[in-house]
Amino acid sequence: MLYPLYALLFADSGLSAGQISTLLILWSVAVSLLEVPTGVLADTLPRRALLTAAPLFSAAGFALWTLVPAYPAFAAGFVLWAAGLALVSGTLQALVYDELAAIGATGSYARLIGRSRALGTAGIALSTALAAPVMAAGGYLAVGAGSVLAMLAAVPVALSFPRARRTAGPEEDGEEAAPEAAGPWRRRYAAVLGTALGEARRSAAVRTGLVAMAVLMGATALDEFLPLLAGSLTADPAAVPLLLAPAALLAAAGEWLAGRGAGRAAPVLAAAAVLLAAGALVGHPAGMVLVGAAFGAFEWASVAAETRVQHAVAGPARATVLSVGGLGAEAVAVLAYAGYGLGSQAAGPGVLFALAAPVFLVIAPLLRSRTGPGGARRDRYWRR
């Protein structure tokens, strides 16, 4: 429940807009720096343990914000939250994929991940709705306590996961292989990182998938500016949430439908880019439906790109490879934020969103299905 209110918490605690900006930058930098190292941890330590620890970091950060509302505590809280996010990124996906691989059900990966994200989107909407009455009843203390409890509730969920099987590499077979088996920790860390980077270097499928995954996930960070686009289409600020509702619903629909029609990802993504430009430039509130449909398709395509990376990875550094994609997504997101900020000096939200559409058109060919002799799909998920 703190998510829609933390900026107000900072402002009400005496922070200036500039100080709040530095906190957001710190958050982004911390996630970027921790993304790959935590991916390596997920390929060397039990993944279930990392997923159990992750919400504890976030809970500690939210507790700091609530109990010590001052700039140093806010900064420390963002670093803790970043650690929690980074520990989950790549780790959860790798755990799910390897468990499915162990029972020969990797074809279900996109559907499971997509539906879990759709439920997550619904959870965000629910917590945002709950934040208002909780804030009215108990202020920031109640909202903060609710956020801490939500993180703590994630711990038993993580403990309920199976003990993830690993993609067997030359030195290990299963999750319980000890890191010491490959030598000192630093050597083990370097070996896992080298395996991940080597796989991306050798496999065009992994490289292409990572680029598509990073750009799709990073560019869709523009959804942070959707309220500004909606606000430019109506004179009534109270109508903005109603205009944003289609985007939220269609994004969840795109995630829920992930795994269906993956062979048509390229044309769907290209069509979504056209919808984004058209909806942003139409200058009418109805355009938000087109924009929402575009973002729903982007979310669907993001799962498709991630799934293709999963199927292309052959070695034991699965979580690390995915974390490299996450790092790329963070970099693209920062560029998107900077581009929007600079562009806003000369153009309105509609023009800026339309200018983002060509990015998705450029990425669309990377999601094109590969076919073999006679038109049969030789490489459905870009295996080597």
Coordinates of C-alpha atoms in Angstrom, one line a residue:
M1 CA 0.0 0.0 0.0
L2 CA 3.0 2.3 0.3
Y3 CA 3.6 2.2 -3.5
P4 CA 1.1 4.8 -4.5
L5 CA 1.8 7.0 -1.5
Y6 CA 5.6 6.9 -0.9
A7 CA 6.2 10.1 -2.8
L8 CA 3.6 11.9 -0.7
L9 CA 5.2 10.4 2.5
F10 CA 8.6 11.8 1.4
A11 CA 7.1 15.3 0.7
D12 CA 5.1 15.4 3.9
S13 CA 8.3 14.5 5.8
G14 CA 9.9 17.7 4.5
L15 CA 11.8 16.4 1.4
S16 CA 12.1 18.6 -1.7
A17 CA 11.3 17.5 -5.2
G18 CA 15.1 17.4 -5.8
Q19 CA 15.7 15.2 -2.8
I20 CA 12.9 12.8 -3.9
S21 CA 14.5 12.6 -7.4
T22 CA 17.8 11.6 -5.8
L23 CA 16.1 8.8 -3.9
L24 CA 14.5 7.5 -7.1
I25 CA 17.9 7.6 -8.9
L26 CA 19.5 5.8 -5.9
W27 CA 16.8 3.1 -6.2
S28 CA 17.4 2.6 -9.9
V29 CA 21.1 2.5 -9.5
A30 CA 20.9 0.0 -6.6
V31 CA 18.7 -2.3 -8.6
S32 CA 21.1 -2.1 -11.5
L33 CA 24.2 -2.8 -9.4
L34 CA 22.6 -5.8 -7.6
E35 CA 20.8 -7.4 -10.6
V36 CA 23.7 -9.5 -11.9
P37 CA 25.3 -10.4 -8.6
T38 CA 22.0 -11.6 -7.2
G39 CA 21.6 -13.6 -10.4
V40 CA 24.9 -15.3 -9.8
L41 CA 23.8 -16.0 -6.2
A42 CA 20.7 -17.7 -7.6
D43 CA 22.9 -20.0 -9.6
T44 CA 25.1 -20.9 -6.7
L45 CA 22.8 -21.0 -3.6
P46 CA 19.4 -22.6 -3.0
R47 CA 16.9 -20.4 -4.9
R48 CA 14.1 -21.0 -2.5
A49 CA 16.2 -19.6 0.3
L50 CA 16.8 -16.4 -1.7
L51 CA 13.1 -16.0 -2.5
T52 CA 12.4 -16.5 1.2
A53 CA 14.9 -13.8 2.1
A54 CA 13.9 -11.3 -0.5
P55 CA 10.6 -10.0 1.1
L56 CA 12.4 -9.6 4.4
F57 CA 14.7 -7.0 2.8
S58 CA 11.7 -5.1 1.4
A59 CA 9.8 -5.4 4.8
A60 CA 12.8 -3.9 6.6
G61 CA 12.9 -1.0 4.1
F62 CA 9.2 -0.2 4.5
A63 CA 9.6 -0.4 8.3
L64 CA 12.4 2.1 8.2
W65 CA 10.3 4.5 6.1
T66 CA 7.4 4.2 8.5
L67 CA 9.3 4.4 11.8
V68 CA 12.1 6.8 10.9
P69 CA 10.6 9.2 8.2
A70 CA 13.8 11.1 7.3
Y71 CA 16.1 11.2 4.2
P72 CA 18.8 8.7 5.5
A73 CA 16.1 6.2 6.4
F74 CA 14.4 6.7 3.0
A75 CA 17.7 6.1 1.2
A76 CA 18.5 3.0 3.2
G77 CA 14.9 1.7 2.6
F78 CA 15.3 2.1 -1.1
V79 CA 18.5 0.1 -1.1
L80 CA 16.8 -2.6 1.0
W81 CA 13.9 -2.6 -1.4
A82 CA 16.2 -2.8 -4.4
A83 CA 17.9 -5.8 -2.8
G84 CA 14.6 -7.6 -2.3
L85 CA 13.6 -6.9 -6.0
A86 CA 17.0 -8.0 -7.3
L87 CA 16.9 -11.3 -5.3
V88 CA 13.6 -12.2 -7.0
S89 CA 14.5 -11.0 -10.5
G90 CA 15.8 -14.0 -12.5
T91 CA 15.6 -16.3 -9.4
L92 CA 11.9 -16.9 -9.6
Q93 CA 11.9 -17.4 -13.3
A94 CA 14.8 -19.8 -13.2
L95 CA 13.2 -21.8 -10.3
V96 CA 9.9 -22.2 -12.2
Y97 CA 11.6 -23.1 -15.5
D98 CA 13.9 -25.8 -14.0
E99 CA 11.0 -27.3 -12.0
L100 CA 9.0 -27.5 -15.2
A101 CA 12.0 -28.9 -17.1
A102 CA 12.2 -31.7 -14.5
I103 CA 8.7 -32.9 -15.3
G104 CA 8.9 -32.2 -19.1
A105 CA 6.5 -29.3 -19.0
T106 CA 8.5 -26.3 -20.1
G107 CA 5.8 -25.6 -22.7
S108 CA 3.7 -24.3 -19.7
Y109 CA 6.2 -21.7 -18.7
A110 CA 4.8 -18.7 -20.5
R111 CA 1.3 -19.4 -19.4
L112 CA 2.3 -19.8 -15.7
I113 CA 4.6 -16.8 -15.6
G114 CA 2.1 -14.7 -17.6
R115 CA -0.8 -15.6 -15.3
S116 CA 1.2 -15.0 -12.2
R117 CA 2.1 -11.5 -13.5
A118 CA -1.6 -10.8 -14.3
L119 CA -2.5 -11.7 -10.7
G120 CA 0.3 -9.5 -9.6
T121 CA -1.1 -6.6 -11.6
A122 CA -4.5 -7.2 -10.0
G123 CA -2.8 -7.3 -6.6
I124 CA -1.3 -3.9 -7.2
A125 CA -4.7 -2.5 -8.2
L126 CA -6.2 -3.9 -5.1
S127 CA -3.5 -2.6 -2.8
T128 CA -3.8 0.8 -4.4
A129 CA -7.6 0.8 -3.8
L130 CA -7.1 -0.3 -0.2
A131 CA -4.5 2.4 0.4
A132 CA -7.1 5.2 0.5
P133 CA -9.3 3.9 3.3
V134 CA -6.3 2.7 5.3
M135 CA -4.6 6.0 5.0
A136 CA -7.8 7.8 6.1
A137 CA -8.1 5.5 9.1
G138 CA -4.6 5.3 10.3
G139 CA -2.3 7.5 8.3
Y140 CA 1.2 6.6 7.1
L141 CA 1.7 4.3 10.1
A142 CA -1.2 2.1 9.1
V143 CA -0.2 2.0 5.5
G144 CA 3.4 1.2 6.3
A145 CA 2.4 -1.5 8.7
G146 CA 0.1 -3.1 6.1
S147 CA 3.0 -3.0 3.6
V148 CA 5.4 -4.7 6.0
L149 CA 2.8 -7.4 6.8
A150 CA 2.3 -8.0 3.0
M151 CA 6.0 -8.6 2.6
L152 CA 6.1 -11.0 5.6
A153 CA 3.1 -12.9 4.1
A154 CA 5.3 -13.6 1.1
V155 CA 7.8 -15.6 3.2
P156 CA 5.6 -18.7 3.7
V157 CA 4.6 -18.6 0.0
A158 CA 8.3 -18.7 -0.9
L159 CA 8.9 -21.6 1.5
S160 CA 6.1 -23.5 -0.2
F161 CA 8.0 -23.6 -3.5
P162 CA 9.6 -26.9 -4.5
R163 CA 13.3 -27.4 -4.1
A164 CA 14.2 -26.2 -7.6
R165 CA 16.2 -28.5 -9.8
R166 CA 19.0 -26.9 -11.7
T167 CA 20.0 -27.3 -15.4
A168 CA 22.9 -29.6 -14.9
G169 CA 26.3 -28.2 -15.9
P170 CA 29.7 -29.8 -16.1
E171 CA 30.3 -29.4 -12.4
E172 CA 26.9 -29.8 -10.7
D173 CA 23.7 -31.8 -10.9
G174 CA 20.9 -30.3 -8.9
E175 CA 20.4 -27.4 -6.5
E176 CA 22.2 -28.9 -3.6
A177 CA 25.6 -29.0 -5.2
A178 CA 27.9 -27.0 -2.9
P179 CA 29.5 -23.9 -4.2
E180 CA 32.8 -25.0 -2.6
A181 CA 32.9 -27.9 -5.0
A182 CA 34.2 -25.6 -7.6
G183 CA 36.7 -23.9 -5.3
P184 CA 36.7 -20.7 -3.3
W185 CA 33.6 -18.5 -3.5
R186 CA 35.2 -15.8 -5.7
R187 CA 36.3 -18.5 -8.2
R188 CA 32.8 -20.0 -8.1
Y189 CA 31.2 -16.5 -8.7
A190 CA 33.6 -15.8 -11.6
A191 CA 32.9 -19.2 -13.1
V192 CA 29.1 -18.8 -13.0
L193 CA 29.3 -15.2 -14.4
G194 CA 31.7 -16.4 -17.1
T195 CA 29.3 -19.2 -18.0
A196 CA 26.4 -16.8 -18.4
L197 CA 28.4 -14.3 -20.5
G198 CA 29.9 -17.0 -22.5
E199 CA 26.5 -18.4 -23.3
A200 CA 25.3 -15.0 -24.5
R201 CA 28.5 -14.6 -26.6
R202 CA 28.2 -18.0 -28.3
S203 CA 24.5 -18.3 -28.8
A204 CA 22.8 -15.9 -31.2
A205 CA 19.4 -17.1 -29.8
V206 CA 20.3 -16.0 -26.3
R207 CA 21.7 -12.6 -27.5
T208 CA 18.7 -11.8 -29.6
G209 CA 16.3 -12.9 -26.9
L210 CA 18.0 -10.8 -24.3
V211 CA 18.0 -7.7 -26.5
A212 CA 14.2 -8.1 -27.2
M213 CA 13.5 -8.8 -23.5
A214 CA 15.5 -5.8 -22.3
V215 CA 14.1 -3.4 -24.7
L216 CA 10.5 -4.5 -24.2
M217 CA 10.7 -4.6 -20.4
G218 CA 12.6 -1.3 -20.3
A219 CA 10.6 0.7 -22.8
T220 CA 7.3 -0.3 -21.2
A221 CA 8.5 1.7 -18.2
L222 CA 6.9 4.6 -20.0
D223 CA 3.7 3.5 -18.4
E224 CA 4.8 5.6 -15.4
F225 CA 3.9 8.6 -17.6
L226 CA 0.4 7.3 -18.6
P227 CA -1.3 9.6 -16.0
L228 CA 0.3 12.6 -17.8
L229 CA -1.0 11.3 -21.2
A230 CA -4.5 10.8 -19.7
G231 CA -4.4 14.2 -18.0
S232 CA -3.7 15.9 -21.3
L233 CA -6.9 14.4 -22.8
T234 CA -9.3 15.7 -20.2
A235 CA -9.9 18.9 -18.3
D236 CA -11.2 17.0 -15.2
P237 CA -8.5 15.5 -13.0
A238 CA -11.0 13.2 -11.4
A239 CA -11.5 11.5 -14.8
V240 CA -7.8 10.5 -15.0
P241 CA -8.2 7.2 -13.0
L242 CA -11.1 6.2 -15.2
L243 CA -9.0 6.8 -18.4
L244 CA -6.2 4.7 -16.9
A245 CA -8.4 1.8 -16.1
P246 CA -8.4 0.3 -19.7
A247 CA -4.5 0.3 -19.6
A248 CA -4.4 -1.6 -16.4
L249 CA -7.1 -4.1 -17.4
L250 CA -5.6 -4.7 -20.9
A251 CA -2.1 -5.1 -19.4
A252 CA -3.4 -7.8 -17.1
A253 CA -5.2 -9.4 -20.0
G254 CA -2.0 -9.4 -22.1
E255 CA -0.1 -11.1 -19.2
W256 CA -2.9 -13.6 -18.7
L257 CA -2.9 -14.6 -22.4
A258 CA 0.9 -15.1 -22.4
G259 CA 1.9 -18.3 -24.1
R260 CA -0.9 -18.2 -26.7
G261 CA 0.0 -17.4 -30.3
A262 CA 3.7 -16.9 -29.5
G263 CA 4.5 -17.6 -33.2
R264 CA 2.7 -14.4 -34.1
A265 CA 4.7 -12.2 -31.7
A266 CA 6.4 -10.1 -34.4
P267 CA 3.2 -9.0 -36.2
V268 CA 1.3 -8.5 -33.0
L269 CA 4.1 -6.3 -31.6
A270 CA 4.3 -4.3 -34.8
A271 CA 0.5 -3.8 -34.7
A272 CA 0.8 -2.7 -31.1
A273 CA 3.3 0.0 -32.0
V274 CA 0.8 1.4 -34.5
L275 CA -1.9 1.4 -31.9
L276 CA 0.3 3.2 -29.5
A277 CA 1.1 6.0 -32.0
A278 CA -2.6 6.3 -33.1
G279 CA -4.0 6.3 -29.6
A280 CA -1.5 8.9 -28.4
L281 CA -2.1 11.2 -31.3
V282 CA -5.8 11.0 -31.6
G283 CA -6.3 13.7 -29.0
H284 CA -9.5 12.1 -27.5
P285 CA -10.1 10.2 -24.3
A286 CA -11.0 7.2 -26.4
G287 CA -7.4 7.0 -27.5
M288 CA -6.5 5.6 -24.1
V289 CA -8.2 2.4 -25.1
L290 CA -5.8 2.0 -28.0
V291 CA -2.9 2.9 -25.8
G292 CA -4.0 0.4 -23.3
A293 CA -4.3 -2.3 -25.9
A294 CA -0.8 -1.5 -27.0
F295 CA 0.6 -1.9 -23.5
G296 CA -1.3 -5.1 -23.1
A297 CA 0.4 -6.5 -26.2
F298 CA 3.8 -5.2 -25.0
E299 CA 3.3 -7.2 -21.7
W300 CA 2.3 -10.3 -23.7
A301 CA 5.3 -9.9 -26.0
S302 CA 7.7 -9.4 -23.0
V303 CA 6.7 -12.8 -21.7
A304 CA 7.2 -14.3 -25.1
A305 CA 10.7 -12.8 -25.3
E306 CA 11.6 -14.0 -21.8
T307 CA 10.3 -17.5 -22.7
R308 CA 12.5 -17.7 -25.7
V309 CA 15.5 -16.8 -23.7
Q310 CA 14.6 -19.5 -21.2
H311 CA 14.3 -22.1 -23.9
A312 CA 17.6 -21.0 -25.5
V313 CA 19.7 -21.2 -22.3
A314 CA 21.5 -24.5 -22.1
G315 CA 23.9 -24.2 -19.2
P316 CA 23.7 -24.0 -15.4
A317 CA 23.7 -20.1 -15.2
R318 CA 20.1 -19.6 -16.1
A319 CA 19.3 -17.0 -13.4
T320 CA 22.4 -15.1 -14.2
V321 CA 21.5 -14.9 -17.9
L322 CA 18.0 -13.7 -17.0
S323 CA 19.6 -11.1 -14.7
V324 CA 21.7 -9.8 -17.5
G325 CA 18.4 -9.2 -19.3
G326 CA 17.0 -7.4 -16.2
L327 CA 20.1 -5.2 -16.1
G328 CA 19.5 -4.3 -19.7
A329 CA 15.9 -3.5 -19.0
E330 CA 16.9 -1.1 -16.2
A331 CA 19.3 0.7 -18.6
V332 CA 16.6 1.0 -21.2
A333 CA 14.2 2.3 -18.6
V334 CA 16.6 5.0 -17.5
L335 CA 17.0 6.1 -21.1
A336 CA 13.2 6.1 -21.5
Y337 CA 12.8 8.3 -18.4
A338 CA 15.6 10.6 -19.5
G339 CA 14.2 10.8 -23.1
Y340 CA 10.7 11.7 -21.8
G341 CA 12.0 14.3 -19.4
L342 CA 14.1 16.0 -22.1
G343 CA 11.4 15.7 -24.7
S344 CA 8.8 17.2 -22.4
Q345 CA 10.6 20.5 -22.8
A346 CA 9.5 20.7 -26.4
A347 CA 6.5 18.4 -26.9
G348 CA 3.4 17.1 -25.1
P349 CA 2.7 13.6 -23.8
G350 CA 0.8 12.5 -27.0
V351 CA 3.8 13.3 -29.2
L352 CA 6.3 11.7 -26.9
F353 CA 4.4 8.4 -26.6
A354 CA 4.0 8.4 -30.4
L355 CA 7.7 8.9 -30.8
A356 CA 8.3 5.8 -28.6
A357 CA 6.3 3.6 -31.0
P358 CA 9.2 3.1 -33.5
V359 CA 11.2 1.4 -30.8
F360 CA 8.7 -1.5 -30.7
L361 CA 8.7 -1.6 -34.5
V362 CA 12.4 -2.1 -34.5
I363 CA 12.3 -4.9 -31.9
A364 CA 9.4 -6.8 -33.7
P365 CA 11.6 -8.7 -36.2
L366 CA 13.6 -10.1 -33.3
L367 CA 10.5 -12.0 -32.2
R368 CA 9.9 -13.5 -35.6
S369 CA 9.6 -17.3 -35.6
R370 CA 12.3 -19.4 -37.2
T371 CA 11.4 -22.0 -39.7
G372 CA 13.2 -25.0 -41.1
P373 CA 13.0 -26.8 -44.4
G374 CA 9.6 -27.1 -45.9
G375 CA 8.3 -24.3 -43.6
A376 CA 8.2 -26.5 -40.5
R377 CA 9.3 -24.8 -37.3
R378 CA 12.7 -26.0 -36.6
D379 CA 13.4 -23.7 -33.7
R380 CA 10.2 -22.7 -32.0
Y381 CA 11.9 -21.1 -29.1
W382 CA 15.2 -20.2 -30.6
R383 CA 17.2 -23.1 -29.2
R384 CA 20.8 -23.2 -30.5

